CSV table of C-alpha atoms in Angstrom, one decimal:
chain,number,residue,atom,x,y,z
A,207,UNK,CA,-46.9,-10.8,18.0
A,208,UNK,CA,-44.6,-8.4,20.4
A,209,UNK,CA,-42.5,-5.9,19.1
A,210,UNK,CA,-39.2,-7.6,19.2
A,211,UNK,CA,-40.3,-10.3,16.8
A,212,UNK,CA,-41.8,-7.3,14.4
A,213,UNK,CA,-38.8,-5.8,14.1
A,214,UNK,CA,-36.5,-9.2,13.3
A,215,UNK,CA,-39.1,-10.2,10.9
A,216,UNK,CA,-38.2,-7.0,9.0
A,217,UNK,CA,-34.5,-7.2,8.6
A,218,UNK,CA,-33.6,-8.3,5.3
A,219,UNK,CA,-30.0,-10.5,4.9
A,220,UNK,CA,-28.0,-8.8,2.1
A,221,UNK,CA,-24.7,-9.4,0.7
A,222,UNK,CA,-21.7,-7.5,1.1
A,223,UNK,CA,-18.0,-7.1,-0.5
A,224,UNK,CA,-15.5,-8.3,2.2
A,225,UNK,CA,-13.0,-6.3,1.2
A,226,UNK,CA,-14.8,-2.8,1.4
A,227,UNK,CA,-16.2,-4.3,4.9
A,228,UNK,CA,-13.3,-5.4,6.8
A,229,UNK,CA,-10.6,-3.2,5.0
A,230,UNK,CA,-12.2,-0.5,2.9
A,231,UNK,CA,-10.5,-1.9,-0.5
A,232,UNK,CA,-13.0,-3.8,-3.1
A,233,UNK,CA,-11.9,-7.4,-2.9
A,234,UNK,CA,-14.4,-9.0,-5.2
A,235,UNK,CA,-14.9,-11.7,-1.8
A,236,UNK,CA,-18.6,-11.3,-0.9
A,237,UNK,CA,-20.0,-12.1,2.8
A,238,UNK,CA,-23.2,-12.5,4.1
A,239,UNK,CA,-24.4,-10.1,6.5
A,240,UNK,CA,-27.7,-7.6,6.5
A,241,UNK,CA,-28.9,-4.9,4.5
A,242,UNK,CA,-29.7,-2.2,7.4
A,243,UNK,CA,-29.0,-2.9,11.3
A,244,UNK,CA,-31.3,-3.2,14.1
A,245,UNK,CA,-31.9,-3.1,17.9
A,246,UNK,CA,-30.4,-5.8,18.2
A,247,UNK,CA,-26.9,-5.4,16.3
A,248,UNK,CA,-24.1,-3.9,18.1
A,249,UNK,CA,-22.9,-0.3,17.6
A,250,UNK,CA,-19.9,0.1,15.5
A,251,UNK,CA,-16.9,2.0,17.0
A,252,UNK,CA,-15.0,3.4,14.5
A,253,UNK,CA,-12.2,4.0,16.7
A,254,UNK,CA,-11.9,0.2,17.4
A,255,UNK,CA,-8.9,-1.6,16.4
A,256,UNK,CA,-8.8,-4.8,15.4
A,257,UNK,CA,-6.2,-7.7,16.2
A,258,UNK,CA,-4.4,-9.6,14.3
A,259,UNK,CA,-6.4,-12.5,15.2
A,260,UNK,CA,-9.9,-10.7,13.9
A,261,UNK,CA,-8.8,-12.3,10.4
A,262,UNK,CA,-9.9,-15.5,11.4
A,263,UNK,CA,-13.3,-14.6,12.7
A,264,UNK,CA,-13.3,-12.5,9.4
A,265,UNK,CA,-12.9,-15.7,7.4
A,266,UNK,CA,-15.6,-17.9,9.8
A,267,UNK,CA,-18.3,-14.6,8.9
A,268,UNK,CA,-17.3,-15.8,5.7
A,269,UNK,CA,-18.0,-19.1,5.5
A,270,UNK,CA,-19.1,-20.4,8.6
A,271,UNK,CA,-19.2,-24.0,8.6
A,272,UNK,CA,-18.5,-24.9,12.0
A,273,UNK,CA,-19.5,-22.9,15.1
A,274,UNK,CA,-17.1,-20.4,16.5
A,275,UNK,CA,-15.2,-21.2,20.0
A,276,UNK,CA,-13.1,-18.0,21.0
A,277,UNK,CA,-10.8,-18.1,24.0
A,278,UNK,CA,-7.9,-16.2,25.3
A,279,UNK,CA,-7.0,-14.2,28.8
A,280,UNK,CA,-9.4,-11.8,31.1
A,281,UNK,CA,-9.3,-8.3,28.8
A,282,UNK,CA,-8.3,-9.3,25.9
A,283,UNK,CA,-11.4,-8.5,23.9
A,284,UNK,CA,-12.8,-11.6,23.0
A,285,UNK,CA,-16.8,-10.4,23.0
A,286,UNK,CA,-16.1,-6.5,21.4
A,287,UNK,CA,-13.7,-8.5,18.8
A,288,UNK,CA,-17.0,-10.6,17.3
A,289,UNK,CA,-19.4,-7.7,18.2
A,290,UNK,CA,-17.5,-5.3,16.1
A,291,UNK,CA,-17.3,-7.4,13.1
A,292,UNK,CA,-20.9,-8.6,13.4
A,293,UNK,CA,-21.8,-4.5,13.3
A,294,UNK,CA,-19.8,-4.1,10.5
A,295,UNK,CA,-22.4,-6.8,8.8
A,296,UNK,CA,-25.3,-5.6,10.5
A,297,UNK,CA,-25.6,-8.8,12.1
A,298,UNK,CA,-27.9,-8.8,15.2
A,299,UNK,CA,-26.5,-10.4,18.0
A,300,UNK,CA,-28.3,-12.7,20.5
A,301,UNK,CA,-26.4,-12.6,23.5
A,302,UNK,CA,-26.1,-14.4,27.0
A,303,UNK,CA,-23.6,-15.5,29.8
A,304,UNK,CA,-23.0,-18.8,30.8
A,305,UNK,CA,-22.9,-19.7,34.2
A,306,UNK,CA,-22.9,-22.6,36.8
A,307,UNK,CA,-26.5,-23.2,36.8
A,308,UNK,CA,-27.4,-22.0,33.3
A,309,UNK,CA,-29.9,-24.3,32.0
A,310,UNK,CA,-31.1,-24.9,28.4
A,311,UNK,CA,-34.7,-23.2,29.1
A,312,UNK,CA,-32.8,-20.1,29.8
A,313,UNK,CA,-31.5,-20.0,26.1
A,314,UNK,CA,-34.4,-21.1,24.5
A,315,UNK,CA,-37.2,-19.8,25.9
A,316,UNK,CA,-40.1,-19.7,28.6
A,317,UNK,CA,-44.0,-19.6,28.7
A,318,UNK,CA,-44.9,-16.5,29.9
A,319,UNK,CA,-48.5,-14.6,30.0
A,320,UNK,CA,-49.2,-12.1,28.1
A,321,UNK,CA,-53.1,-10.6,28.6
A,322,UNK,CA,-54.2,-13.3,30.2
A,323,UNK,CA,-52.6,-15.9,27.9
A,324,UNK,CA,-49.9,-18.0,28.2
A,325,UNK,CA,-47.8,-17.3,25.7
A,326,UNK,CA,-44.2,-18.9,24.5
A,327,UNK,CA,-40.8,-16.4,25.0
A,328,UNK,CA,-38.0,-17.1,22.6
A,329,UNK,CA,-34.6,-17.1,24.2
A,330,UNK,CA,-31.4,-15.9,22.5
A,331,UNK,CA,-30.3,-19.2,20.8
A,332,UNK,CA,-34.5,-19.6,19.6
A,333,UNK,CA,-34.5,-15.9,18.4
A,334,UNK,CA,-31.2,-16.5,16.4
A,335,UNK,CA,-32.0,-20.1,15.1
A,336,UNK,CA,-35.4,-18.8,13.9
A,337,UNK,CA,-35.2,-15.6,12.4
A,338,UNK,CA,-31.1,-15.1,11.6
A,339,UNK,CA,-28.5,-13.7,13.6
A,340,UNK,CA,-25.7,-14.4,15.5
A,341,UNK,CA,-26.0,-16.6,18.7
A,342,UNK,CA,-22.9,-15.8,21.6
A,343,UNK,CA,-22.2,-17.4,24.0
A,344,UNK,CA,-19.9,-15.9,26.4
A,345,UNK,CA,-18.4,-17.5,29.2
A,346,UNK,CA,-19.0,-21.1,28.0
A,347,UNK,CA,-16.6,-22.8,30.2
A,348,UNK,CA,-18.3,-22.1,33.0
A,349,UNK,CA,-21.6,-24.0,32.0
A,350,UNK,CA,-21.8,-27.2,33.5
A,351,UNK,CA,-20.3,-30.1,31.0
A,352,UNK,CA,-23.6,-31.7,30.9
A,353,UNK,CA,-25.6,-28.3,29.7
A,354,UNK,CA,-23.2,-27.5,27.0
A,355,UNK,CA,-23.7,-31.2,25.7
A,356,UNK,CA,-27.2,-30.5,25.0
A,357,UNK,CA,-26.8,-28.4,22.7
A,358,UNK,CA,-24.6,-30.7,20.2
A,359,UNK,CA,-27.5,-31.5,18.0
A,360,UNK,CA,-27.5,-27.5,17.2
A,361,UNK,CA,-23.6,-27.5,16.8
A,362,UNK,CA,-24.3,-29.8,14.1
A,363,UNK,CA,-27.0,-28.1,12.5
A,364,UNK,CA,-29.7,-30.0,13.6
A,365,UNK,CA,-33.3,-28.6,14.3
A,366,UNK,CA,-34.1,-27.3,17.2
A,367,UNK,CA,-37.2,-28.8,19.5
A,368,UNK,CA,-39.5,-26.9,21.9
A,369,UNK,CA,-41.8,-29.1,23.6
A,370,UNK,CA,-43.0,-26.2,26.3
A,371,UNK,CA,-44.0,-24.4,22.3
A,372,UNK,CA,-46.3,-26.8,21.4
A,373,UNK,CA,-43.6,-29.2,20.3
A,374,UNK,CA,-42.4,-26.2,17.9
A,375,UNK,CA,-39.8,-27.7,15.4
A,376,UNK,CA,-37.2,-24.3,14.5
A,377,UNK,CA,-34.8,-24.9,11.4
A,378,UNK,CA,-31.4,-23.2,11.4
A,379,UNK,CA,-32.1,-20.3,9.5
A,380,UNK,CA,-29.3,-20.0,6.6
A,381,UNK,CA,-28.0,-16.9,8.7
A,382,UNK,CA,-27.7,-18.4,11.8
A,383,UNK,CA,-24.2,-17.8,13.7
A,384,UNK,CA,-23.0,-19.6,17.0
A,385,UNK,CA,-20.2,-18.0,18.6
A,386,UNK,CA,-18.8,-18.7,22.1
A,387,UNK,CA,-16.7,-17.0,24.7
A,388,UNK,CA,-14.2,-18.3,27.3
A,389,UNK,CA,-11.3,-17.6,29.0
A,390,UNK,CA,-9.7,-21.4,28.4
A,391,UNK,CA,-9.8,-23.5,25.7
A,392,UNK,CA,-12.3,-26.3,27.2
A,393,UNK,CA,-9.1,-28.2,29.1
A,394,UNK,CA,-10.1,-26.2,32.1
A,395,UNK,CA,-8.2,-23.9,33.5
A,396,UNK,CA,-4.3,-25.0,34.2
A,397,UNK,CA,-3.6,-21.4,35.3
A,398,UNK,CA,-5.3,-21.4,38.4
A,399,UNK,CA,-7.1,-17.6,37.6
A,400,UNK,CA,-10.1,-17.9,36.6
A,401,UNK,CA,-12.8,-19.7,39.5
A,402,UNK,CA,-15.2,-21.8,37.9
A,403,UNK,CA,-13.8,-22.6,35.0
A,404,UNK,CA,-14.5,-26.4,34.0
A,405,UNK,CA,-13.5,-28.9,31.8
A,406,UNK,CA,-15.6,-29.5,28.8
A,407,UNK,CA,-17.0,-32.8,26.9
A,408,UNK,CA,-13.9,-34.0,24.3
A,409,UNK,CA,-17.1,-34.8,22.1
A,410,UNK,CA,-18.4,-31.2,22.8
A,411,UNK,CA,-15.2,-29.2,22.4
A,412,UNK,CA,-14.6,-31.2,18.9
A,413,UNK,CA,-17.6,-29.6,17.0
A,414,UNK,CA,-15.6,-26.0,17.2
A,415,UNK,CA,-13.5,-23.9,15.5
A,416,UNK,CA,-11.1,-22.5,17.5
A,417,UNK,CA,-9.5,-18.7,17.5
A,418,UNK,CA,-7.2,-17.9,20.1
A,419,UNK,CA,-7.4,-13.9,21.2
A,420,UNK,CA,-3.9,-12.5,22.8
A,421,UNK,CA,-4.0,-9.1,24.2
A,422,UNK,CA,-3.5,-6.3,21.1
A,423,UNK,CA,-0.3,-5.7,20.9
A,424,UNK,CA,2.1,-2.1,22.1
A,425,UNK,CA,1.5,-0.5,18.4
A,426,UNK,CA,-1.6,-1.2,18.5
A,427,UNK,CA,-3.0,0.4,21.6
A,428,UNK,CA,-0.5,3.1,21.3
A,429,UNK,CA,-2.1,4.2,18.0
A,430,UNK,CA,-5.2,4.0,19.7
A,431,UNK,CA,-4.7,5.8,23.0
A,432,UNK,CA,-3.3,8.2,20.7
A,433,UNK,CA,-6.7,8.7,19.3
A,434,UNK,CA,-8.4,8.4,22.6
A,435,UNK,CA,-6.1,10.9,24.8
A,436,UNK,CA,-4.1,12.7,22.1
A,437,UNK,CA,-3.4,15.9,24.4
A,438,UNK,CA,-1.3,12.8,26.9
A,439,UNK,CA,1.9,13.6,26.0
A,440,UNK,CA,3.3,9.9,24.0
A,441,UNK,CA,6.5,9.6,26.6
A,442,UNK,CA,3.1,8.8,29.4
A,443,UNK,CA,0.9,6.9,27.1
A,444,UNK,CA,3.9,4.9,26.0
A,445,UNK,CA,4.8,3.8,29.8
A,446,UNK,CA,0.9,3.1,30.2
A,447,UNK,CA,1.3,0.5,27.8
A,448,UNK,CA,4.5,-0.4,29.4
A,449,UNK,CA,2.9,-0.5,32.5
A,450,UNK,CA,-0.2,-2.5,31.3
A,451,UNK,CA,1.6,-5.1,29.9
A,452,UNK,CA,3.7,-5.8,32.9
A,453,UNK,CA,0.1,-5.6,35.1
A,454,UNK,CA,-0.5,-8.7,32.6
A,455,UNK,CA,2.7,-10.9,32.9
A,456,UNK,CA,1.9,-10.8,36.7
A,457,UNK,CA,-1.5,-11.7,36.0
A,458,UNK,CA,-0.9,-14.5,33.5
A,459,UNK,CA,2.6,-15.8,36.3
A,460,UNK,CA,5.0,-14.7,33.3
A,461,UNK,CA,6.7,-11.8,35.2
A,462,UNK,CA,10.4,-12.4,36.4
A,463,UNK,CA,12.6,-10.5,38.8
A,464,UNK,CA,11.6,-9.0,42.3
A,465,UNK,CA,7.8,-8.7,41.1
A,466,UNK,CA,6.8,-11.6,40.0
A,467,UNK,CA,3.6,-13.0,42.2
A,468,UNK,CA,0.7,-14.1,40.4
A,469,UNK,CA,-2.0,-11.2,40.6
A,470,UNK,CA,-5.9,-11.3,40.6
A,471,UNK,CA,-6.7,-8.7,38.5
A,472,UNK,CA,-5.2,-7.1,34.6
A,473,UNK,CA,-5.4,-4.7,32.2
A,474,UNK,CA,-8.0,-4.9,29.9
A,475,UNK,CA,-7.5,-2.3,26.6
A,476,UNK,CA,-10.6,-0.5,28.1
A,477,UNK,CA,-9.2,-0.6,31.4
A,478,UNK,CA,-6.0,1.1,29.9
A,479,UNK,CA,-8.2,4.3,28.0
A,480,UNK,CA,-10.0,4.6,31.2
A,481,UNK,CA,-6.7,4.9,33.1
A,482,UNK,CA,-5.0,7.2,30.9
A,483,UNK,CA,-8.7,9.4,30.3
A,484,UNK,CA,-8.7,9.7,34.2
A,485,UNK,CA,-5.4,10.6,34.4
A,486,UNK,CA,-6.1,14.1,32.5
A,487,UNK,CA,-9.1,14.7,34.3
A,488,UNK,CA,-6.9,14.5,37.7
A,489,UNK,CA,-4.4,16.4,36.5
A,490,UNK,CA,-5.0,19.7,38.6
A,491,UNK,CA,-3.9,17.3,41.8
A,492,UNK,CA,-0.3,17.4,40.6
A,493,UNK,CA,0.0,21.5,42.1
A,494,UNK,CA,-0.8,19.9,45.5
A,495,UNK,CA,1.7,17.1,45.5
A,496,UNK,CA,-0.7,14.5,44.2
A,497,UNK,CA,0.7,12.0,41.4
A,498,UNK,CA,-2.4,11.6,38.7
A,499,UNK,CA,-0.8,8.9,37.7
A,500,UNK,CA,-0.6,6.7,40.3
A,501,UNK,CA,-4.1,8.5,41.9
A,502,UNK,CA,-6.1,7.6,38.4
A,503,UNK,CA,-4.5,3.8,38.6
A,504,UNK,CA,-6.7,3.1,41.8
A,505,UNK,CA,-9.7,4.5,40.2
A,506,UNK,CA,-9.3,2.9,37.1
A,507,UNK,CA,-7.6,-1.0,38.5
A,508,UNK,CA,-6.3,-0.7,42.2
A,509,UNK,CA,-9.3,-0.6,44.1
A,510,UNK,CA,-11.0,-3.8,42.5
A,511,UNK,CA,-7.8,-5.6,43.8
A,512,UNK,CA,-6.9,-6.3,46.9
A,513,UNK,CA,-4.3,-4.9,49.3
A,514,UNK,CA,-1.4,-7.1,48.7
A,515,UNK,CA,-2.3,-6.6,45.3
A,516,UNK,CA,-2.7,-2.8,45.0
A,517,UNK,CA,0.4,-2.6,46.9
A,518,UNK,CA,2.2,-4.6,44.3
A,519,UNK,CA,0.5,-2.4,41.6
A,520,UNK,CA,2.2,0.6,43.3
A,521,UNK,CA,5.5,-0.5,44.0
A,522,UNK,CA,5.4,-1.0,39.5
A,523,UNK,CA,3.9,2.3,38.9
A,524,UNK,CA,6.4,4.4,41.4
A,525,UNK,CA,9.1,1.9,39.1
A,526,UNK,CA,8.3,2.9,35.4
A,527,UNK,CA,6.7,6.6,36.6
A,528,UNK,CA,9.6,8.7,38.4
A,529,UNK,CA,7.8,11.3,40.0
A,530,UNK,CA,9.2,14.2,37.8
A,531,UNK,CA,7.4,12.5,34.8
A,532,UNK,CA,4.2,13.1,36.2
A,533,UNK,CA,3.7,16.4,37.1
């Protein structure tokens, strides 16, 4: 038995007051979740703020009837939104990333040897069905139509069948969570920005419960790049977030006015601490003419984009920065 297995076997599900979970106040609403965490449960950031949309994953952790189908725009938190409440539960997480060719072996398993022996591997979506945790799957419409359809049966709670295990028959484990990731809602993608993106099975799409993640909004990453870079003075941070969100009009094709070409690239909220984190650390280059500003913006965005794109990204900073506000 390898180690991995061991340790899931051990963790014990447990169950826990909502209230004092999510909010810190006694509610008298008890969740499901685990009674310690292990290797495989994400690490809890206690400096992560949650959206306004987190309630409804809050109420699926609850009572999860129907899997969980989570879309909304490149940055806008979608997988650290469900990994941070499933850490608050000490829920392990099974995780993998859907792509064009993703096949259902990949999340359920292979025969591998192991001293000489052939030996079955339990995938993500075999580790989580058997033993209890939290199945994600990000990137989901990407998968091709025909993939994602195979795994109805599971949607529905349905055993799951190995025939490479022996015929191995796996019943859904009372704790088992299925949770998926995507930047559309399973139309495909209207907006023309994200490659790859296809449409899903009606049939599919209609065994989910859907949450739709926005970007957090200006209060909200203001309070938290004010926990992040509190020695930025708040008139900087402030036009960050300015900035950020104007980075994300053009990205999304909302922007009006002068600037207002559809970009390739946004402003994720960790994109945004890493800009504002960088910019401190440059800060020297301002006694030598240099704006750490507009310098930390390449290094944090500008230089994944490209030219016509970095140009534009310039032209908004020199806008909502005047030079005099950065040195």
């Amino acid at each position: 038995m390898s180690d991995t297995i061991k340790e899931i076997e051990k963790i014990v599900p447990f169950e826990l007051d909502a209230g004092l979970i999510f909010s810190g106040k006694t509610s008298g609403r008890m969740v499901q979740g685990f009674e310690s965490p292990s290797s495989f449960t994400p690490k809890e950031d206690p400096e992560y703020l949650f959206h306004e949309s987190s309630r409804d994953v809050v109420v699926w952790f609850m009572d999860s009837s129907d899997p969980l189908y989570v879309f909304g725009p490149s940055g806008s938190g979608k997988t650290s939104l469900i990994k941070q409440l499933a850490a608050k539960l000490n829920y392990p997480v099974f995780e993998i990333t859907g792509h064009s060719r993703l096949e259902f072996p990949e999340m359920v398993g292979h025969l591998t040897v192991e001293a000489g022996n052939m030996e079955f591997q339990y995938g993500p979506l075999a580790l989580a069905m058997k033993y209890g945790g939290l199945f994600m799957l990000n990137e989901i419409d990407i998968i091709d139509p025909a993939t994602a359809a195979g795994l109805n049966g599971i949607l529905d709670g349905e055993p799951l069948c190995i025939p490479e295990n022996s015929g191995e028959i796996i019943q859904p484990h009372p704790m088992f969570r299925f949770a998926a990731t995507a930047n559309s809602n399973g139309a495909a993608d209207e907006t023309g920005l994200y490659q790859g993106v296809v449409r899903q099975n009606l049939a599919f799409m209609d065994r989910f419960w859907l949450c739709e993640i926005e970007y957090p909004t200006p209060a909200a990453e203001a309070e938290l790049l004010s926990r992040k870079v509190a020695n930025l003075p708040e008139n900087i941070r402030s036009k960050m977030i300015e900035y950020a969100n104007s980075v994300r009009k053009l990205f999304m094709g909302e922007a009006t006015g002068n600037l207002s070409d559809t970009i390739e690239v946004t402003f994720s909220t960790r994109t945004l601490i890493r800009w504002a984190d960088l910019t401190i650390r440059f800060q020297p280059l301002a006694r030598q003419g240099i704006q750490p500003v507009t310098y930390a913006l390449d290094r944090a965005l500008g230089y994944r984009s490209s030219r016509e794109t970095r140009t534009v990204l310039h032209e908004l900073a020199q806008r909502i920065f005047p030079m005099e506000d950065e040195s």
